[in-house]
Every structure is written in C-alpha cells, then in structure tokens.
GROMACS .gro file of C-alpha atoms in nm:
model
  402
    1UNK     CA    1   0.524   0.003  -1.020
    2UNK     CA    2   0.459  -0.352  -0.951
    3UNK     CA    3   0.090  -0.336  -1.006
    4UNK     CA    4   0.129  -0.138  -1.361
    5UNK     CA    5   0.383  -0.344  -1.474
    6UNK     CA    6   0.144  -0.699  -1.357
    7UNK     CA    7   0.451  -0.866  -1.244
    8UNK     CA    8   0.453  -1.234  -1.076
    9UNK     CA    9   0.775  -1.158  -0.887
   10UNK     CA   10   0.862  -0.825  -0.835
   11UNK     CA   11   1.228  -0.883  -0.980
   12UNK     CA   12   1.071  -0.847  -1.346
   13UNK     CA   13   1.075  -0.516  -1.300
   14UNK     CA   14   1.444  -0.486  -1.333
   15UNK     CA   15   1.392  -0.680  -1.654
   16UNK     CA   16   1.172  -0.440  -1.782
   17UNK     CA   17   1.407  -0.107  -1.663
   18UNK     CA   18   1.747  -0.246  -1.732
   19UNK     CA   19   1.782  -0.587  -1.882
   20UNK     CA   20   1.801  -0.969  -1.822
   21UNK     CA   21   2.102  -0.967  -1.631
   22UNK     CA   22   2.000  -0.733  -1.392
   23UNK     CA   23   1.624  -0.963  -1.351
   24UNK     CA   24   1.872  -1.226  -1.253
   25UNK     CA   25   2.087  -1.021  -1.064
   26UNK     CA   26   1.794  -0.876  -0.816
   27UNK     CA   27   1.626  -1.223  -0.771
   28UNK     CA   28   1.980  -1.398  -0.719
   29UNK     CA   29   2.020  -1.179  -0.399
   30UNK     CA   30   1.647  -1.239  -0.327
   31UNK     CA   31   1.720  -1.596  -0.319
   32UNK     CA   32   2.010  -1.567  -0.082
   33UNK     CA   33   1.846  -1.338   0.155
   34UNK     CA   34   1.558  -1.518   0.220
   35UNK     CA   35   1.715  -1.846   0.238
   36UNK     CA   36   1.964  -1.709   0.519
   37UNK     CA   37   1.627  -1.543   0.670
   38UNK     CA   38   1.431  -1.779   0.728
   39UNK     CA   39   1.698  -2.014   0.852
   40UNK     CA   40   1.825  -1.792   1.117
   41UNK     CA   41   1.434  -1.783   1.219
   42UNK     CA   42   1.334  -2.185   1.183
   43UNK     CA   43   1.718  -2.226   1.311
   44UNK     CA   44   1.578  -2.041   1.664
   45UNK     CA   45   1.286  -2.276   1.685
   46UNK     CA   46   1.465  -2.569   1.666
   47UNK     CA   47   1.745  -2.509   1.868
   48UNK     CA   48   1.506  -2.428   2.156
   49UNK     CA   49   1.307  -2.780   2.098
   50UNK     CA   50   1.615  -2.918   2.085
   51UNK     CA   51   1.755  -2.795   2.364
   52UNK     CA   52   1.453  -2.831   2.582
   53UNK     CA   53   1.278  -3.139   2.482
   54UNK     CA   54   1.423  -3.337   2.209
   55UNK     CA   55   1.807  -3.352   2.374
   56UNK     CA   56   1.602  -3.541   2.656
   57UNK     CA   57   1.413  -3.765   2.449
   58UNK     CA   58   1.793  -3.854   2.258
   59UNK     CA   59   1.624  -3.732   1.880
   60UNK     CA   60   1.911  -3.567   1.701
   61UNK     CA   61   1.949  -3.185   1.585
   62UNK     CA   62   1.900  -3.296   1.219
   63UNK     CA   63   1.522  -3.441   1.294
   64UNK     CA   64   1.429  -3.222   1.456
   65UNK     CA   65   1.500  -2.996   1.138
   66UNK     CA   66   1.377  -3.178   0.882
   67UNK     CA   67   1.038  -3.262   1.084
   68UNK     CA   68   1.004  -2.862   1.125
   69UNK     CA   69   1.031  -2.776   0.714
   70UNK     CA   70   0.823  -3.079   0.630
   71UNK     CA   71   0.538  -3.004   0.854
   72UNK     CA   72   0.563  -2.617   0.703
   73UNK     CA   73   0.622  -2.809   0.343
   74UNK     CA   74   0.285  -2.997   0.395
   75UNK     CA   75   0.063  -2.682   0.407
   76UNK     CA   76   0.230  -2.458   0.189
   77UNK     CA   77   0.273  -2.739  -0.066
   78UNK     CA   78  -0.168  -2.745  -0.056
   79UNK     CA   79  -0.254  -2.371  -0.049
   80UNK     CA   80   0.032  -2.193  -0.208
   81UNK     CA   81  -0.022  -1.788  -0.107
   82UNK     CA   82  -0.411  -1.824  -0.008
   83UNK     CA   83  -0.304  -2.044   0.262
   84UNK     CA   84  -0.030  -1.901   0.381
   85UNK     CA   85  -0.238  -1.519   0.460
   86UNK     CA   86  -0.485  -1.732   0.662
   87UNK     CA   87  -0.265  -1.937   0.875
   88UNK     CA   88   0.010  -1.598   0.877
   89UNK     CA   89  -0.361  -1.518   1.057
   90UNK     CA   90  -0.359  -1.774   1.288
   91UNK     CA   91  -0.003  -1.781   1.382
   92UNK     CA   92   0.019  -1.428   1.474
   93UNK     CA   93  -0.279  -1.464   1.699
   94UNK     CA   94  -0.126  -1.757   1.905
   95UNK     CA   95   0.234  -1.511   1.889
   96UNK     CA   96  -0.009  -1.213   2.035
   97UNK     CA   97  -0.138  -1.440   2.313
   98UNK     CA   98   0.184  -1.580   2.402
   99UNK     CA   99   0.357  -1.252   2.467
  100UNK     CA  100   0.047  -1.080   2.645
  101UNK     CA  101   0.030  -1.382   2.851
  102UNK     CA  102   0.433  -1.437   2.964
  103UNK     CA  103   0.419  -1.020   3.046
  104UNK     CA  104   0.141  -1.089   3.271
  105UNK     CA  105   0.248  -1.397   3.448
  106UNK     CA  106   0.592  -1.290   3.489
  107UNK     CA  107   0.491  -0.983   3.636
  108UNK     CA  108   0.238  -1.148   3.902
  109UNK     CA  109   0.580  -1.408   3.973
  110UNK     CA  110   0.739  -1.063   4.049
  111UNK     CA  111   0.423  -0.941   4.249
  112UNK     CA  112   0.319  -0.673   3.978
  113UNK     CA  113   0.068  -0.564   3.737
  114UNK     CA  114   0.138  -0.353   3.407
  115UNK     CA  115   0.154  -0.018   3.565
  116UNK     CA  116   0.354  -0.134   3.871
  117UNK     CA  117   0.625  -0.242   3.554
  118UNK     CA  118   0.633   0.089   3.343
  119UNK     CA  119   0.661   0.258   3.635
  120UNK     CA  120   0.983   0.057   3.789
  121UNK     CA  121   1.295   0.185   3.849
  122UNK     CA  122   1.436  -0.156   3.709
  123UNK     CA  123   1.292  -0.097   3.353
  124UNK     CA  124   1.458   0.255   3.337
  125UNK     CA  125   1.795   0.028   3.252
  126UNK     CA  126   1.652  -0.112   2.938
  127UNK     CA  127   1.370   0.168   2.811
  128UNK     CA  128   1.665   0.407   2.699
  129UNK     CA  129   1.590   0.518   2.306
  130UNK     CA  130   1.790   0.794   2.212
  131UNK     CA  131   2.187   0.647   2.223
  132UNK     CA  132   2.372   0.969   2.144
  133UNK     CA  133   2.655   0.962   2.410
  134UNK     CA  134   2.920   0.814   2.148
  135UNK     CA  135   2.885   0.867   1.802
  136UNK     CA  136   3.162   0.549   1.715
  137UNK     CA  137   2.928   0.318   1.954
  138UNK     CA  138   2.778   0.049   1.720
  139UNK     CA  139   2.401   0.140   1.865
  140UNK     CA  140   2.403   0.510   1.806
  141UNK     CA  141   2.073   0.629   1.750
  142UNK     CA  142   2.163   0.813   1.384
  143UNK     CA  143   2.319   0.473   1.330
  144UNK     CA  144   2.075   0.272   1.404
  145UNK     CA  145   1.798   0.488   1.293
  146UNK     CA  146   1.952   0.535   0.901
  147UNK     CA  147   2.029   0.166   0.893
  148UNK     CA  148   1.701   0.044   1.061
  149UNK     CA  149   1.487   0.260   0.835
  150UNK     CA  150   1.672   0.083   0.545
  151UNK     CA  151   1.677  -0.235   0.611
  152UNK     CA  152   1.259  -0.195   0.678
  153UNK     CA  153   1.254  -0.058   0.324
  154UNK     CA  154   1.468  -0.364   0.163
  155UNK     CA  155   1.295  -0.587   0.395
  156UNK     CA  156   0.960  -0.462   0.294
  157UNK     CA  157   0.911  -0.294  -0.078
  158UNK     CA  158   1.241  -0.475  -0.206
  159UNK     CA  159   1.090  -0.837  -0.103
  160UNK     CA  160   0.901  -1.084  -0.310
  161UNK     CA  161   0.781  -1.240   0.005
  162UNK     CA  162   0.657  -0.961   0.184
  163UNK     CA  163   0.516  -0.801  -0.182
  164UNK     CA  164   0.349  -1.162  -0.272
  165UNK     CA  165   0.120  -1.098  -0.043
  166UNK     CA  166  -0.007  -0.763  -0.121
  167UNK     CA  167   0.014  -0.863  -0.510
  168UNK     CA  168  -0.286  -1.068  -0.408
  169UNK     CA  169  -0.488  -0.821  -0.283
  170UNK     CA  170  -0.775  -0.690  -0.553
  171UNK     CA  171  -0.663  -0.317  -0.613
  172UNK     CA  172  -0.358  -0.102  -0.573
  173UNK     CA  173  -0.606   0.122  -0.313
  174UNK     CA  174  -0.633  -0.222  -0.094
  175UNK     CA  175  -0.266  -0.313  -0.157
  176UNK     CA  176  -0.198   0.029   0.000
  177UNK     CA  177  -0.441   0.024   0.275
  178UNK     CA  178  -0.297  -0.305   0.374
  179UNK     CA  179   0.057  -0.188   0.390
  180UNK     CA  180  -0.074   0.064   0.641
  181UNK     CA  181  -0.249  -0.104   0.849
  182UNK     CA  182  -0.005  -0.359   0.863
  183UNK     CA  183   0.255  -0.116   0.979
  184UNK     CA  184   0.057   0.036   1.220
  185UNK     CA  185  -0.042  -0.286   1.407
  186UNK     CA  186   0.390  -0.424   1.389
  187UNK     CA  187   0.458  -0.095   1.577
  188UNK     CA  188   0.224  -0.215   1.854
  189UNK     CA  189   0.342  -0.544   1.843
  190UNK     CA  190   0.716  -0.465   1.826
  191UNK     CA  191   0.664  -0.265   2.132
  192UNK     CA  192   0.546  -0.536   2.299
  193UNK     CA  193   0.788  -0.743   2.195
  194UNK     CA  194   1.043  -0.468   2.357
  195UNK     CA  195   0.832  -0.473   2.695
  196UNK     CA  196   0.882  -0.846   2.729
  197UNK     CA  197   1.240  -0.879   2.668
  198UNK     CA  198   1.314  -0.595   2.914
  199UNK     CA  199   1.061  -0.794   3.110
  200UNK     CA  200   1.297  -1.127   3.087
  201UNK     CA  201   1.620  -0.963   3.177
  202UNK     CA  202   1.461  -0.826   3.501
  203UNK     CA  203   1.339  -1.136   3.622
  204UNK     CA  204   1.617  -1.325   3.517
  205UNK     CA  205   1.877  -1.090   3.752
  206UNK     CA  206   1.598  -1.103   4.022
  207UNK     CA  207   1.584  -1.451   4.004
  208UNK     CA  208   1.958  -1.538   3.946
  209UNK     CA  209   1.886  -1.699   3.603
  210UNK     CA  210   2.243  -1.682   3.402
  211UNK     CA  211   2.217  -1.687   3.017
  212UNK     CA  212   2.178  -2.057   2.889
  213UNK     CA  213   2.468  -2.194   2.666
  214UNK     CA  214   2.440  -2.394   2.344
  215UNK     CA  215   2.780  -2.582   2.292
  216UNK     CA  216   2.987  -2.379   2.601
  217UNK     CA  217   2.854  -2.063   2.411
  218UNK     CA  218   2.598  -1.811   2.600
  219UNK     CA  219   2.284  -1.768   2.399
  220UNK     CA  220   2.079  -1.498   2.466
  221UNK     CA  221   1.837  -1.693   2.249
  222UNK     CA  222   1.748  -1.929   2.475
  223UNK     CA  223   1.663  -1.714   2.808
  224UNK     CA  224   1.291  -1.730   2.725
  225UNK     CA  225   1.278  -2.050   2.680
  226UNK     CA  226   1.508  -2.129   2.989
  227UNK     CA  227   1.235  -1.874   3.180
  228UNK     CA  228   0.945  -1.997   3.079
  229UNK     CA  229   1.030  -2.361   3.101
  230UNK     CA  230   1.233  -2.435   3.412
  231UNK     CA  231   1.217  -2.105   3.644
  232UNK     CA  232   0.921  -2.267   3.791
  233UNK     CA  233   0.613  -2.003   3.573
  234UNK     CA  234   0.393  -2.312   3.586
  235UNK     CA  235   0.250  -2.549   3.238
  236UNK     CA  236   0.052  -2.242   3.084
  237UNK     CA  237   0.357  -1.996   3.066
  238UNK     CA  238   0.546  -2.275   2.898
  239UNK     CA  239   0.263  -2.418   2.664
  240UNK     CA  240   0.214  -2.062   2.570
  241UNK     CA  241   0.579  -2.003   2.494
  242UNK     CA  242   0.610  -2.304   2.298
  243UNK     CA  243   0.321  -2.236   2.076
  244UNK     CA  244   0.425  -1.870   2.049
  245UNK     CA  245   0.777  -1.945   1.912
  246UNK     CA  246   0.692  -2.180   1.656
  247UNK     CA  247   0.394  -1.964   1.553
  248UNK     CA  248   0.656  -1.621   1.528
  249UNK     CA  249   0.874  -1.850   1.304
  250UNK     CA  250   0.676  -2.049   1.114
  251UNK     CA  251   0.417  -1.773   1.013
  252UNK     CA  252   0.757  -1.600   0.808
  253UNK     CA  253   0.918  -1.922   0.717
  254UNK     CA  254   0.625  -2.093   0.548
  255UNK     CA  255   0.600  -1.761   0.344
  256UNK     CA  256   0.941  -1.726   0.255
  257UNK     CA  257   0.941  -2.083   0.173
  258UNK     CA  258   0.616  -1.969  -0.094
  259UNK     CA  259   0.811  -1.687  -0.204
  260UNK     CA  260   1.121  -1.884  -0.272
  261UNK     CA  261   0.946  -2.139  -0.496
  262UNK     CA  262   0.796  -1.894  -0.676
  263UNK     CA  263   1.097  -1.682  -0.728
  264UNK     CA  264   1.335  -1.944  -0.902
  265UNK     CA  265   1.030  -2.076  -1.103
  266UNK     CA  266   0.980  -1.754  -1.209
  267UNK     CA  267   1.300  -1.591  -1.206
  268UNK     CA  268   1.566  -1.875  -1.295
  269UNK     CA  269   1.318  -2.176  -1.429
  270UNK     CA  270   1.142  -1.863  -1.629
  271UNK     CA  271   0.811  -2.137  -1.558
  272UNK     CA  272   0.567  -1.872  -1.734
  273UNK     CA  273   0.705  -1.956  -2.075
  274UNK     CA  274   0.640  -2.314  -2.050
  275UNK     CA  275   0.302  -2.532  -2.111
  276UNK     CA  276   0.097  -2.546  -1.814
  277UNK     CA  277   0.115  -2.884  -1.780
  278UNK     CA  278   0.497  -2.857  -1.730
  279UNK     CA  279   0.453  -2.568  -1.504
  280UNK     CA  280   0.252  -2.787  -1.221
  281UNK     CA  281   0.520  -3.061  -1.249
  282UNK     CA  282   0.810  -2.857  -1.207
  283UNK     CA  283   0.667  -2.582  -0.950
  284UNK     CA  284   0.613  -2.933  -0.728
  285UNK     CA  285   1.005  -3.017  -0.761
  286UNK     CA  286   1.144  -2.663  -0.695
  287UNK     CA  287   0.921  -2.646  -0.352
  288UNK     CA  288   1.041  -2.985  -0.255
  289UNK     CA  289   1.421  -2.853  -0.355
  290UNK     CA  290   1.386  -2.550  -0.116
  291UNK     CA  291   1.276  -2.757   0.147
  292UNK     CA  292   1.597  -2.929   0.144
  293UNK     CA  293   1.769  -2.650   0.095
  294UNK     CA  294   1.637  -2.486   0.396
  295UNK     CA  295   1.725  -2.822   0.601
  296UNK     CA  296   2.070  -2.845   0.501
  297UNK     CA  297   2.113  -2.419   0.550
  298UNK     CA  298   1.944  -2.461   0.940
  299UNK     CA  299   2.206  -2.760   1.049
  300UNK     CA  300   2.474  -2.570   0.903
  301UNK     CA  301   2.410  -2.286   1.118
  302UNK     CA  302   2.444  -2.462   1.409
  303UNK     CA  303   2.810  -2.537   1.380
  304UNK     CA  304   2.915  -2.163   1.248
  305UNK     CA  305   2.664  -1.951   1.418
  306UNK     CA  306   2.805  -1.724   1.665
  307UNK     CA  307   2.619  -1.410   1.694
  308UNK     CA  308   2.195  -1.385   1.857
  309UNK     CA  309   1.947  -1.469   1.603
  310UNK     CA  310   1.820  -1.101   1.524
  311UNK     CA  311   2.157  -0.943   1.506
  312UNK     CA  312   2.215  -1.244   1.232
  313UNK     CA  313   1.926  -1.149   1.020
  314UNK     CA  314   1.984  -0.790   1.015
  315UNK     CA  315   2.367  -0.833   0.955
  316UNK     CA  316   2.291  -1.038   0.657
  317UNK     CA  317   2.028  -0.814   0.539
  318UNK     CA  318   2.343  -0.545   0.504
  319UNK     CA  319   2.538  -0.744   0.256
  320UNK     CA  320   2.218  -0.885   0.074
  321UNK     CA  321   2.025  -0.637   0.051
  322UNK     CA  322   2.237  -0.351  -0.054
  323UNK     CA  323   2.245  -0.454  -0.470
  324UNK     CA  324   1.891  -0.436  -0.477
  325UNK     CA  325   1.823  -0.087  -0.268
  326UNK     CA  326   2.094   0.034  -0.585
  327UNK     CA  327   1.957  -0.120  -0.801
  328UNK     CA  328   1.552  -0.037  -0.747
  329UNK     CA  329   1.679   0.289  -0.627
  330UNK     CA  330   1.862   0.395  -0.977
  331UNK     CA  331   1.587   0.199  -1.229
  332UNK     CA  332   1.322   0.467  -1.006
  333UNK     CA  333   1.491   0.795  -0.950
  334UNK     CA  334   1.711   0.798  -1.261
  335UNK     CA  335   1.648   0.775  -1.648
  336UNK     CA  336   1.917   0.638  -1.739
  337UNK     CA  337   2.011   0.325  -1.901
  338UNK     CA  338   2.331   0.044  -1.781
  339UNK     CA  339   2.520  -0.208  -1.969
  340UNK     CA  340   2.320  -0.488  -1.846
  341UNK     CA  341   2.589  -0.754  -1.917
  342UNK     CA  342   2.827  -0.604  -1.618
  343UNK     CA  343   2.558  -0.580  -1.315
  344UNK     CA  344   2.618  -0.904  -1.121
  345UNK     CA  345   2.994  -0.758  -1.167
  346UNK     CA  346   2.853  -0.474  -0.975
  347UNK     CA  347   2.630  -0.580  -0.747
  348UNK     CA  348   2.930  -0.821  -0.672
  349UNK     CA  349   3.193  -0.552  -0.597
  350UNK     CA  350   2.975  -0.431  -0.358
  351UNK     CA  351   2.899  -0.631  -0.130
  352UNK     CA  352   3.269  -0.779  -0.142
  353UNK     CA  353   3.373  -0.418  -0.029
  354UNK     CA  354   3.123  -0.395   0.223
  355UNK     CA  355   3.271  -0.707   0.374
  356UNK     CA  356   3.564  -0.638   0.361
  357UNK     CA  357   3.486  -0.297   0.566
  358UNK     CA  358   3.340  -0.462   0.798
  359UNK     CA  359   3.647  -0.729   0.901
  360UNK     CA  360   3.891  -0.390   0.948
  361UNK     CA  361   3.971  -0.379   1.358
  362UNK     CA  362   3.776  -0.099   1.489
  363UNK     CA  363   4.148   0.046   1.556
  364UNK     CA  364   4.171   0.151   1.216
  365UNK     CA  365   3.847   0.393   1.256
  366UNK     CA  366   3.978   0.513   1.553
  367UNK     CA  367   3.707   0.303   1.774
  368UNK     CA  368   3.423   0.353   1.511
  369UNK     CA  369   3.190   0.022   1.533
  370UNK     CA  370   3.061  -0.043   1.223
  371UNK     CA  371   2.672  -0.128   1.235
  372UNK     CA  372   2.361  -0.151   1.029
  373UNK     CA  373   2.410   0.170   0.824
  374UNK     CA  374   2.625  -0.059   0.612
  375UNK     CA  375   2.307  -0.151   0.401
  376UNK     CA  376   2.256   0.229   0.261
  377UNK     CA  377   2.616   0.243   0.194
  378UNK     CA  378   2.609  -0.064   0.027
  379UNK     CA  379   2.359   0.068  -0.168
  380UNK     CA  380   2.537   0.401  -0.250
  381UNK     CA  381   2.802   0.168  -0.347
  382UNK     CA  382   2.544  -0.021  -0.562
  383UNK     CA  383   2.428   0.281  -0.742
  384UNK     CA  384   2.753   0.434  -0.827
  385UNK     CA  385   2.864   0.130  -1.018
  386UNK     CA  386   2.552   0.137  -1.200
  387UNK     CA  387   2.663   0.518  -1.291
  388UNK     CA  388   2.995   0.408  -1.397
  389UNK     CA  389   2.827   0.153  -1.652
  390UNK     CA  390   2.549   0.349  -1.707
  391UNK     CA  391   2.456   0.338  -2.132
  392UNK     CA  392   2.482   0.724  -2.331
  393UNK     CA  393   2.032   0.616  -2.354
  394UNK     CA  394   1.822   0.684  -2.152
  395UNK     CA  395   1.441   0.494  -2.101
  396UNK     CA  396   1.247   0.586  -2.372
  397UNK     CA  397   1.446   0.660  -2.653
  398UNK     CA  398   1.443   0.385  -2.893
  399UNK     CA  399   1.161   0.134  -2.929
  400UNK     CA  400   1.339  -0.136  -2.730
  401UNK     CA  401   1.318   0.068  -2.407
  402UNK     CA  402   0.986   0.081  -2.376
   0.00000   0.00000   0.00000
C-alpha cells in the first residue's frame, strides 16, 4: 500500500482512504506513541548513568538528559535516514557484543559454560513459555500471545519509524526481503536477550544481590547495571554493559527522533506544499523542537514513573496504538467510506474506554488481570465506531474517492 500510494509518511494513506481528519488523526497518535517510546527507552539510559556515575560526580538528572538527546540530535540532525540505518548498524553490533559477552562472563563467575546453563536446574524457574494454569493471570499465554502479536503488528507495519526505513529501500521485493530478514535475526536476538535476564536473576540470588532502588522504589531496571558494575565482573563486563545500553537505546531513539521530525513536517506542518527553500528552514526547527520535547518528556518520567521500563512501553502501546490498528484495519479490509469530520471523536472514545477498563479493581472481573490484549480490543473498539459513522459510499464510487 505504502509503496503504490509513494507516501513520505505512511499516515497519508488514511488521507487518501478516508479523509483529512483521519491523516491527522493516525499521525496525532503516531506522535504520542513514539514520543512516550522513546522516552521510556533514553529514560532507562539515563537513569542508569545517573545512578551509577553521574550521582557521584554531583551532575544533575536534567544534564544528564539533555547531553543524551543532543549528542543523538548532532548525528541525526547531519544524515537524516541514511545515517541513522548505518549507525542503527553499528549500535546493534556493540548491543550483540555486550550481551554475548555478560552471558559468558557471568557464567565463568558462576563456574559454567553455555551448556552447563541450559542444562541447570536453576534456569528451569525462568524458561517456562506456555502460562496456561490461570486463565484471569495477567501473563496467560492466549493473553499474552493475542496482545504480543498485536502490538508487533502496530509496532511494526502501523509505524512511520520502523516503515521509514524500509521506504528507503529501492523496490517493494527488497522492502520485503528486509522485513524478513529483519525478523528472523530479532527472534535470535530476543532470545538472547531472554537467556541473559534469566542469566541475571540467577546470579543475583546466588550472589545475594537485592534489586537496586531509585527514590526508595525497587527497579528491576537497574539489576544489570548494579551486576555488571559493582558485583565485582571486572572493567570489561562493565565497559561492555555501558556501551551496550546506550547502543540498545540510542539505535531506536535517534530513529524515532528522525521519524518524529518528519512526521509533524509532513503530517501537521504539511512541509511538501511549501517552497523548498522554506522546507530546509523549518524541517531544522521542528528537529530541534522534538529534541526538547523529548528532554522535558524523559525528566518528567522520573517523578511519575512507577512501573519497569518494558512493561511501560508496551502498556502505552495499548492505549496508543489501538486507533490506528482500527483505523488501518477498516481503510484495508472494508470498502466503505466514514464521516471524516467525527474520527478523532472516535479514536478518542476509545482509548478513553480502554482506560477506563483498565483502572476497574480486578474484583469486579472476578480476579481477571487485565493485560496486553487491550490493544486488539482497543482496536475492535476503534473499528466499530468507524462502522457507526461509516458514509452510505463506498471507495470508488464518485470521482472524489479515487
């Protein structure tokens, strides 16, 4: 769709099925997911710099911030997408290394190798997949297996950042290749992402680590660090860790920041329609303006934050997300035309009821915990609105649908 249509950002295309208002509507919630994305991520990084080297040297919270967007400001500012695919690149590699590396030291600290550690009777307590004992627990697998295989669809075909990328690429045929390949290798490397934090856990009980706190609060955020850094691993485990982090984070927040830039210009500045002269000028401002943005969003979080980074992400992913898995999802599978004007109204309703589902005491479902498969109901929710205002046309049938 994207690739017959030629779109900049992918939200045109709800311009093109439905109307202006629902353009708007899509990249609105764009806007707010990624912003709250990529802040949960660069808010990780720099609570762990903070926490482990900065609170020492006495340089506040905020700089430590402001000095993390700038530096990703400098580079994206100077390459735009081009850049971003080749240090994404280099980023990942130095993320790779750092995870092979802390699984291997950790396990010669704990006198094993690889096989020694699948085979252990202490990784039997964290290996467990299939979570079918309680259906009202908040991981059951159905659960988390409809609402994971959502939120990787939103998160993935539904996202200007992670679409700007394969936009680039020369063909549709490439732009498909890549989206394989790129799954297959983040199933490898989300694996091994599993094996290390099972990995962490263990040592930390051998080892009678406790969970660090942030502000009297246990963060399970910060036991990496807290391993890798002061359980006595040596310099390499924590140069590696250090360079690993920022690389995880920075190689999705410098994108993100890209993505965000170009999704007001495009979407709220509507920059295409103006001279090119104007275009440079302004595209310069807006990328400055989400810079601060993203500053200001990161600090915030570290007064109201209460839940573990991940579990952040993919509960705002639920609420954000949800409009535009309606709204993609009616514009492909359905003919019919809406009443453009009344979308955000929609879209709105939505996720307001989805919130408010989720604050109900767990008493009320009779010890139901509500989890990710929010984000297909919010979608359901999404696309039944869209019924309800749906237009008596349907695409196609007068010159202006075309």
């Amino acid at each position: 769709i994207y690739y017959r249509l030629n779109v900049t950002s992918i939200y045109e295309y709800l311009e093109e099925r439905f109307g202006k208002v629902s353009y708007k509507t899509g990249a609105f919630f764009f806007f707010i997911s990624k912003v709250l994305g990529a802040s949960f991520r660069l808010f990780l990084v720099a609570i762990v710099l903070q926490q482990f080297i900065f609170d020492a040297m006495g340089i506040r919270f905020e700089v430590t911030v402001t000095i993390s967007i700038f530096l990703i400001w400098v580079y994206t500012y100077k390459g735009g997408v081009k850049t971003i695919i080749w240090t994404d690149s280099l980023q990942t590699a130095f993320m790779l290394v750092s995870v092979a590396l802390s699984i291997y030291f950790i396990n010669q600290r704990l006198g094993w190798d690889l096989g020694q550690f699948l085979a252990s009777e202490e990784l039997k307590a964290y290996n467990k997949i299939f979570f079918v004992d309680d259906f009202f627990a908040r991981n059951h697998f159905v659960k988390s297996f409809l609402g994971g295989m959502f939120i990787a669809i939103c998160m993935t075909g539904l996202d200007q950042d992670m679409m700007q990328k394969n936009l680039t690429c020369r063909s549709l045929k490439d732009a498909q290749k890549n989206m394989v390949s790129v799954s297959i290798v983040l199933g490898m490397v989300n694996f091994f992402f599993l094996l290390l934090g099972a990995l962490l856990f263990i040592y930390a009980q051998k080892m009678n680590i406790g969970v660090p706190t942030m502000d009297g609060v246990p963060k399970t955020d910060l036991l990496f660090p807290e391993i890798a850094i002061n359980s006595g691993l040596g310099p390499v485990v924590a140069i590696t860790f250090l360079l690993g982090l920022i690389a995880a984070a920075y190689s999705s927040a410098d994108s993100a920041l890209t993505s965000l830039t170009t999704s007001f210009c495009v979407d709220v500045l509507d920059i295409e329609k103006k001279p090119e002269t104007e275009q440079k000028a302004l595209r310069k401002k807006v990328h400055v303006a989400m810079g601060a943005l993203l500053i200001v969003v990161i600090i915030l979080f570290k007064y109201v934050l209460e839940r573990n980074v991940i579990d952040g992400v993919l509960t705002v992913a639920t609420y954000t997300y949800g409009p535009l898995l309606g709204l993609f999802t009616f514009g492909i599978f359905t003919k019919q035309k809406v009443k453009d004007r009344y979308v955000w109204l929609v879209a709105l309703l939505s996720v307001a009821v989805i919130y408010g589902i989720s604050q109900i005491p767990m008493a009320y479902f009779g010890g139901y915990q509500i989890g990710y498969e929010l984000l297909p109901v919010n979608g359901l929710l999404t696309f039944l609105g869209l019924w309800l205002i749906r237009d008596k046309r349907i695409v196609g049938q007068d010159k202006g649908d075309h």
